[in-house]
Tab-separated table of C-alpha atoms in Angstrom:
chain	number	residue	atom	x	y	z
A	1	LEU	CA	-104.166	111.042	-136.947
A	2	SER	CA	-108.167	111.694	-136.439
A	3	SER	CA	-109.090	113.666	-133.851
A	4	SER	CA	-110.618	110.833	-131.631
A	5	LEU	CA	-107.439	109.062	-131.998
A	6	ALA	CA	-105.333	112.287	-131.218
A	7	VAL	CA	-107.427	112.572	-127.793
A	8	THR	CA	-106.853	108.718	-127.285
A	9	LEU	CA	-102.945	109.517	-127.412
A	10	LEU	CA	-102.928	112.507	-125.531
A	11	PHE	CA	-105.008	111.393	-122.398
A	12	CYS	CA	-105.635	107.634	-122.188
A	13	GLY	CA	-102.138	105.839	-121.580
A	14	ARG	CA	-101.495	104.217	-118.393
A	15	VAL	CA	-99.302	106.581	-116.268
A	16	HIS	CA	-96.906	104.836	-113.294
A	17	THR	CA	-96.823	107.270	-110.358
A	18	ASP	CA	-93.832	106.674	-108.170
A	19	SER	CA	-94.555	105.582	-104.243
A	20	LEU	CA	-93.815	108.314	-101.715
A	21	ARG	CA	-91.751	106.797	-98.984
A	22	ILE	CA	-94.015	107.603	-96.045
A	23	ALA	CA	-95.102	105.723	-93.000
A	24	LEU	CA	-97.480	105.536	-89.961
A	25	ILE	CA	-97.324	103.160	-87.110
A	26	HIS	CA	-100.823	101.213	-87.258
A	27	LEU	CA	-100.772	97.319	-86.357
A	28	HIS	CA	-103.995	96.751	-87.879
A	29	SER	CA	-103.346	97.889	-91.374
A	30	LEU	CA	-102.753	94.486	-93.110
A	31	PHE	CA	-106.240	94.740	-94.773
A	32	PHE	CA	-105.441	98.244	-96.019
A	33	PHE	CA	-102.332	96.622	-97.702
A	34	SER	CA	-104.312	93.922	-99.107
A	35	ALA	CA	-106.532	96.258	-100.777
A	36	CYS	CA	-104.096	98.597	-101.725
A	37	ASP	CA	-101.971	95.754	-103.557
A	38	GLU	CA	-104.713	95.187	-105.813
A	39	ILE	CA	-104.545	98.636	-106.612
A	40	PHE	CA	-101.138	98.723	-107.342
A	41	ALA	CA	-101.163	95.469	-109.608
A	42	LEU	CA	-103.197	97.383	-112.017
A	43	ASN	CA	-100.852	100.319	-112.297
A	44	ARG	CA	-97.643	97.706	-112.591
A	45	LYS	CA	-99.474	96.355	-115.953
A	46	GLU	CA	-97.668	97.278	-119.160
A	47	ASP	CA	-98.441	100.707	-120.533
A	48	GLN	CA	-101.153	100.349	-123.297
A	49	ILE	CA	-103.440	102.803	-125.342
A	50	ARG	CA	-106.940	101.969	-125.049
A	51	PRO	CA	-109.681	103.396	-127.352
A	52	CYS	CA	-111.348	106.507	-125.875
A	53	LYS	CA	-115.122	106.506	-126.298
A	54	MET	CA	-115.971	109.836	-127.707
A	55	THR	CA	-118.787	111.668	-125.446
A	56	VAL	CA	-119.996	113.835	-128.701
A	57	ASP	CA	-119.479	112.305	-132.158
A	58	PHE	CA	-117.912	114.526	-134.736
A	59	GLU	CA	-120.264	113.615	-137.616
A	60	ASP	CA	-123.202	114.589	-135.337
A	61	CYS	CA	-121.514	117.735	-135.177
A	62	LEU	CA	-121.395	118.219	-138.835
A	63	LYS	CA	-125.024	117.348	-139.422
A	64	ASP	CA	-126.113	119.586	-136.244
A	65	SER	CA	-128.727	116.899	-135.405
A	66	PRO	CA	-131.037	116.807	-132.696
A	67	ARG	CA	-129.012	114.078	-130.912
A	68	PHE	CA	-126.008	116.597	-131.213
A	69	ARG	CA	-127.577	119.259	-129.472
A	70	ALA	CA	-129.049	116.955	-126.786
A	71	ASN	CA	-125.499	115.871	-126.186
A	72	ILE	CA	-124.111	118.877	-125.950
A	73	ASP	CA	-126.619	120.124	-123.430
A	74	GLU	CA	-125.995	116.801	-121.296
A	75	VAL	CA	-121.998	117.664	-121.386
A	76	GLU	CA	-122.612	121.228	-120.202
A	77	THR	CA	-124.738	120.223	-117.483
A	78	GLU	CA	-122.365	117.312	-116.255
A	79	VAL	CA	-119.288	119.599	-116.531
A	80	VAL	CA	-121.199	122.390	-114.321
A	81	GLU	CA	-122.059	119.523	-111.844
A	82	ILE	CA	-118.352	118.240	-111.774
A	83	GLU	CA	-116.736	121.538	-111.451
A	84	ALA	CA	-118.935	121.837	-108.370
A	85	LYS	CA	-117.762	118.519	-106.903
A	86	LEU	CA	-114.213	119.186	-107.593
A	87	ASP	CA	-114.433	122.387	-106.062
A	88	LYS	CA	-115.950	121.040	-102.737
A	89	LEU	CA	-113.078	118.146	-102.679
A	90	VAL	CA	-110.621	120.419	-103.226
A	91	LYS	CA	-111.762	122.479	-100.340
A	92	LEU	CA	-112.390	119.613	-97.884
A	93	CYS	CA	-108.723	118.401	-98.943
A	94	SER	CA	-107.423	121.954	-97.788
A	95	GLY	CA	-109.295	121.375	-94.549
A	96	MET	CA	-107.747	118.027	-93.840
A	97	ILE	CA	-104.074	119.124	-94.762
A	98	GLU	CA	-104.565	122.122	-92.379
A	99	ALA	CA	-106.013	120.056	-89.683
A	100	GLY	CA	-102.958	117.628	-90.550
A	101	LYS	CA	-100.543	120.120	-90.060
A	102	ALA	CA	-102.226	121.195	-86.417
A	103	TYR	CA	-101.812	117.377	-85.754
A	104	VAL	CA	-98.045	117.394	-86.759
A	105	SER	CA	-97.383	120.462	-84.704
A	106	ALA	CA	-99.102	118.821	-81.574
A	107	ASN	CA	-97.087	115.684	-82.106
A	108	LYS	CA	-93.594	117.543	-82.430
A	109	LEU	CA	-94.606	119.257	-79.116
A	110	PHE	CA	-95.073	115.961	-77.563
A	111	VAL	CA	-91.862	114.173	-78.828
A	112	ASN	CA	-89.956	117.326	-77.655
A	113	GLY	CA	-91.793	116.729	-74.118
A	114	ILE	CA	-90.337	112.839	-74.051
A	115	ARG	CA	-86.960	114.505	-74.754
A	116	ASP	CA	-87.303	116.717	-71.868
A	117	LEU	CA	-88.190	113.885	-69.753
A	118	SER	CA	-85.121	111.416	-71.084
A	119	GLN	CA	-82.884	114.322	-70.020
A	120	GLN	CA	-84.424	114.506	-66.615
A	121	CYS	CA	-84.125	110.890	-66.115
A	122	LYS	CA	-80.681	110.278	-67.443
A	123	LYS	CA	-79.734	108.494	-64.211
A	124	ASP	CA	-82.027	105.691	-64.677
A	125	GLU	CA	-80.803	103.760	-67.922
A	126	MET	CA	-83.864	101.971	-68.089
A	127	ILE	CA	-86.323	104.983	-68.516
A	128	SER	CA	-83.669	106.888	-70.409
A	129	GLU	CA	-83.152	104.513	-73.321
A	130	CYS	CA	-87.010	103.698	-73.375
A	131	LEU	CA	-87.752	107.395	-73.731
A	132	GLU	CA	-84.843	107.710	-76.325
A	133	LYS	CA	-86.161	105.020	-78.543
A	134	CYS	CA	-89.803	106.139	-78.440
A	135	SER	CA	-88.802	109.876	-79.244
A	136	GLU	CA	-86.839	108.380	-82.302
A	137	SER	CA	-89.711	106.373	-83.527
A	138	LEU	CA	-92.341	108.957	-83.112
A	139	GLN	CA	-90.122	111.544	-84.736
A	140	GLU	CA	-89.954	109.177	-87.811
A	141	ILE	CA	-93.905	109.257	-87.607
A	142	VAL	CA	-93.832	112.572	-87.713
A	143	ASN	CA	-91.914	113.293	-90.611
A	144	TYR	CA	-93.899	110.598	-92.454
A	145	HIS	CA	-97.282	112.255	-91.712
A	146	MET	CA	-95.457	115.729	-93.346
A	147	ILE	CA	-94.898	113.636	-96.383
A	148	LEU	CA	-98.376	112.316	-96.566
A	149	PHE	CA	-100.044	115.744	-96.444
A	150	ASP	CA	-97.351	117.060	-98.561
A	151	GLN	CA	-98.795	114.534	-101.350
A	152	ALA	CA	-102.307	115.206	-100.439
A	153	GLN	CA	-101.165	118.961	-101.356
A	154	ARG	CA	-99.781	118.163	-104.688
A	155	SER	CA	-102.079	115.044	-105.954
A	156	VAL	CA	-105.398	115.827	-105.044
A	157	LYS	CA	-105.579	119.663	-103.859
A	158	GLN	CA	-103.442	121.314	-106.308
A	159	GLN	CA	-103.692	118.563	-109.459
A	160	LEU	CA	-107.516	119.010	-108.966
A	161	HIS	CA	-107.426	122.551	-108.632
A	162	ASN	CA	-105.482	123.242	-111.738
A	163	PHE	CA	-107.599	121.007	-113.620
A	164	VAL	CA	-110.746	123.223	-112.832
A	165	LYS	CA	-109.039	126.627	-113.172
A	166	GLU	CA	-107.335	125.825	-116.682
A	167	ASP	CA	-109.127	122.855	-118.660
A	168	VAL	CA	-112.617	123.687	-117.050
A	169	ARG	CA	-112.204	127.371	-117.425
A	170	LYS	CA	-110.936	126.912	-121.274
A	171	PHE	CA	-113.961	124.651	-121.889
A	172	LYS	CA	-116.222	127.479	-120.557
A	173	GLU	CA	-114.571	130.236	-122.786
A	174	THR	CA	-114.994	128.173	-125.866
A	175	LYS	CA	-118.806	127.362	-124.910
A	176	LYS	CA	-119.283	131.299	-124.876
A	177	HIS	CA	-118.107	131.905	-128.335
A	178	PHE	CA	-119.998	128.599	-129.515
A	179	ASP	CA	-123.100	129.805	-127.879
A	180	LYS	CA	-122.861	133.402	-129.524
A	181	VAL	CA	-121.904	131.841	-132.990
A	182	ARG	CA	-124.957	129.665	-132.558
A	183	GLU	CA	-127.262	132.528	-131.789
A	184	ASP	CA	-125.782	134.052	-134.954
A	185	LEU	CA	-126.529	130.939	-136.935
A	186	GLU	CA	-130.124	130.909	-135.732
A	187	ILE	CA	-130.656	134.413	-136.531
A	188	ALA	CA	-128.953	134.040	-140.121
A	189	GLN	CA	-131.291	130.867	-140.825
A	190	VAL	CA	-134.410	133.290	-139.392
A	191	LYS	CA	-133.247	136.305	-141.900
A	192	ASN	CA	-132.682	133.500	-144.723
A	193	ALA	CA	-136.264	132.153	-144.244
A	194	GLN	CA	-137.897	135.570	-144.104
A	195	ALA	CA	-136.203	137.219	-146.898
A	196	PRO	CA	-138.594	138.218	-149.557
A	197	ARG	CA	-138.265	136.056	-152.599
A	198	ASN	CA	-139.120	139.072	-155.060
A	199	LYS	CA	-136.140	140.652	-153.881
A	200	LEU	CA	-133.248	138.852	-155.440
A	201	HIS	CA	-130.532	141.187	-153.746
A	202	GLU	CA	-131.730	140.434	-150.346
A	203	VAL	CA	-132.120	136.978	-150.838
A	204	GLU	CA	-128.602	136.648	-152.087
A	205	GLU	CA	-127.542	138.518	-149.140
A	206	ALA	CA	-129.124	136.701	-146.443
A	207	THR	CA	-128.119	133.329	-148.434
A	208	SER	CA	-124.235	134.288	-148.396
A	209	THR	CA	-124.753	135.492	-144.943
A	210	LEU	CA	-126.212	132.029	-143.846
A	211	ASN	CA	-123.491	130.228	-145.540
A	212	VAL	CA	-120.801	132.071	-144.075
A	213	THR	CA	-122.403	131.991	-140.606
A	214	ARG	CA	-122.983	128.077	-141.036
A	215	LYS	CA	-119.050	127.677	-141.992
A	216	CYS	CA	-117.973	129.299	-139.150
A	217	TYR	CA	-120.158	127.367	-137.143
A	218	ARG	CA	-119.100	124.023	-138.051
A	219	HIS	CA	-115.321	124.834	-137.796
A	220	LEU	CA	-116.070	126.194	-134.099
A	221	ALA	CA	-118.376	123.159	-133.504
A	222	LEU	CA	-115.949	120.884	-134.447
A	223	ASP	CA	-113.263	122.704	-132.188
A	224	TYR	CA	-116.041	122.791	-129.354
A	225	VAL	CA	-116.697	118.823	-129.677
A	226	LEU	CA	-112.826	118.266	-129.725
A	227	GLN	CA	-112.274	120.214	-126.407
A	228	ILE	CA	-115.514	118.163	-124.992
A	229	ASN	CA	-113.757	114.847	-125.936
A	230	VAL	CA	-110.556	115.842	-124.749
A	231	LEU	CA	-111.925	117.563	-121.279
A	232	GLN	CA	-113.769	114.077	-120.765
A	233	ALA	CA	-110.869	112.073	-121.274
A	234	LYS	CA	-108.548	114.348	-119.032
A	235	LYS	CA	-110.991	114.698	-116.267
A	236	LYS	CA	-111.233	110.949	-116.065
A	237	PHE	CA	-107.346	110.662	-115.992
A	238	GLU	CA	-106.843	113.648	-113.850
A	239	ILE	CA	-109.358	112.255	-111.017
A	240	LEU	CA	-107.933	108.671	-111.221
A	241	ASP	CA	-104.433	109.742	-111.256
A	242	ALA	CA	-104.901	112.161	-108.111
A	243	MET	CA	-106.583	109.478	-106.231
A	244	LEU	CA	-104.198	106.791	-107.259
A	245	SER	CA	-101.383	109.044	-105.954
A	246	PHE	CA	-103.188	109.633	-102.725
A	247	MET	CA	-103.562	106.027	-102.167
A	248	HIS	CA	-99.986	105.043	-103.035
A	249	ALA	CA	-98.958	107.579	-100.353
A	250	GLN	CA	-101.425	106.026	-97.826
A	251	TYR	CA	-100.253	102.638	-98.668
A	252	SER	CA	-96.588	103.442	-98.131
A	253	LEU	CA	-97.592	105.605	-94.898
A	254	PHE	CA	-98.788	102.116	-93.432
A	255	GLN	CA	-96.363	99.741	-94.773
A	256	GLN	CA	-93.363	101.862	-93.648
A	257	GLY	CA	-95.060	102.528	-90.241
A	258	PHE	CA	-95.351	98.442	-89.908
A	259	ASN	CA	-91.759	98.063	-91.096
A	260	LEU	CA	-90.693	100.876	-88.510
A	261	LEU	CA	-92.868	99.255	-85.617
A	262	ASP	CA	-91.198	95.613	-86.585
A	263	GLU	CA	-87.758	96.907	-86.325
A	264	ILE	CA	-88.766	98.262	-82.794
A	265	ASP	CA	-90.819	95.124	-81.699
A	266	PRO	CA	-87.938	93.057	-80.434
A	267	TYR	CA	-87.121	96.064	-77.886
A	268	MET	CA	-90.733	96.175	-76.828
A	269	LYS	CA	-90.707	92.323	-76.069
A	270	LYS	CA	-87.626	92.543	-74.092
A	271	LEU	CA	-89.022	95.694	-72.311
A	272	ALA	CA	-92.449	94.208	-71.660
A	273	ALA	CA	-90.770	91.035	-70.006
A	274	GLU	CA	-88.602	93.259	-67.941
A	275	LEU	CA	-91.583	95.185	-66.975
A	276	ASP	CA	-92.995	91.915	-65.835
A	277	GLN	CA	-90.296	90.879	-64.120
A	278	LEU	CA	-90.296	94.328	-62.336
A	279	VAL	CA	-93.767	93.967	-61.106
A	280	ILE	CA	-92.779	90.652	-59.308
A	281	ASP	CA	-89.412	92.126	-57.887
A	282	SER	CA	-91.714	95.417	-56.744
A	283	ALA	CA	-94.049	93.130	-54.875
A	284	MET	CA	-91.426	91.040	-53.550
A	285	GLU	CA	-89.373	94.344	-52.145
A	286	LYS	CA	-92.858	95.930	-51.196
A	287	ARG	CA	-93.488	92.525	-48.897
A	288	ASP	CA	-90.078	92.655	-47.389
A	289	MET	CA	-90.285	96.400	-46.688
A	290	GLU	CA	-93.796	95.711	-45.246
A	291	HIS	CA	-92.458	92.898	-42.991
A	292	LYS	CA	-89.046	94.955	-41.928
A	293	HIS	CA	-91.484	97.827	-41.008
A	294	ALA	CA	-93.692	95.592	-38.778
A	295	THR	CA	-90.660	94.240	-37.147
A	296	ILE	CA	-89.248	97.551	-36.489
A	297	GLN	CA	-92.397	99.057	-35.076
A	298	GLN	CA	-92.878	95.856	-32.765
A	299	ARG	CA	-89.344	96.546	-31.704
A	300	VAL	CA	-90.048	100.239	-30.696
A	301	ARG	CA	-93.206	99.282	-28.879
A	302	MET	CA	-91.164	96.476	-26.471
A	303	THR	CA	-88.613	99.384	-25.908
A	304	HIS	CA	-91.248	101.846	-24.626
A	305	VAL	CA	-92.672	99.154	-22.557
């Protein structure tokens, strides 16, 4: 296999990511479902290997052409910039996860408060039942959020962090070796050009050094170009895979939350109807009590007279 095809086989295949079973109660999530369905449709297609367009061409590398050097400089600048952006994204993700953990902790305390109130209201079956059902559903939502933040930790924070610390670092180390050998080649070229032609021994020595250095440079340049193309292909995969995994988690969060709310919806409708009747009954009871109060008060006045 050629080097470019090897890169293609390594990093350009489609990868199916398992959806996480997580949820969030959110009635206005249907538009989000529609958008995520389009993303899932792309990922459900049959796996296929697509040609990877090389960032730097191997032929240009062997020729050490001006275009090759320009491409190298462009890639190196891009790697520095993408590293900074990924580092920033990882830090932002860490902040989001920490805020999420605080949110989960606050929700757990809230659910415990509902359960305590339910225990206090045991004698009133209607209140107790409502509080129990609500606390159970809210506890499920807390669990779903914990799974979402765990997925953010693994898919965005850890995956992209590993890419920066392992793949980008390896690229930068290879770049140091490449720069050193390129500098050696330039020195060898200068010495060969400046070697006095009337001193055959010095000319032969300079020419030999130049040939050895050029050979070493070409081998390292080929390795460097391979690593550049691999890094670019893997960068594309890692970023897309991380975001797709996180969007799967978000999709499941909303979908499972909708399903959870749909299951409790009949009870909520029943409770709403009972509350409407309770308002009517309470109004009638209040009117009756006011009437009795007025009657008794009038009787008391007549007695005193």
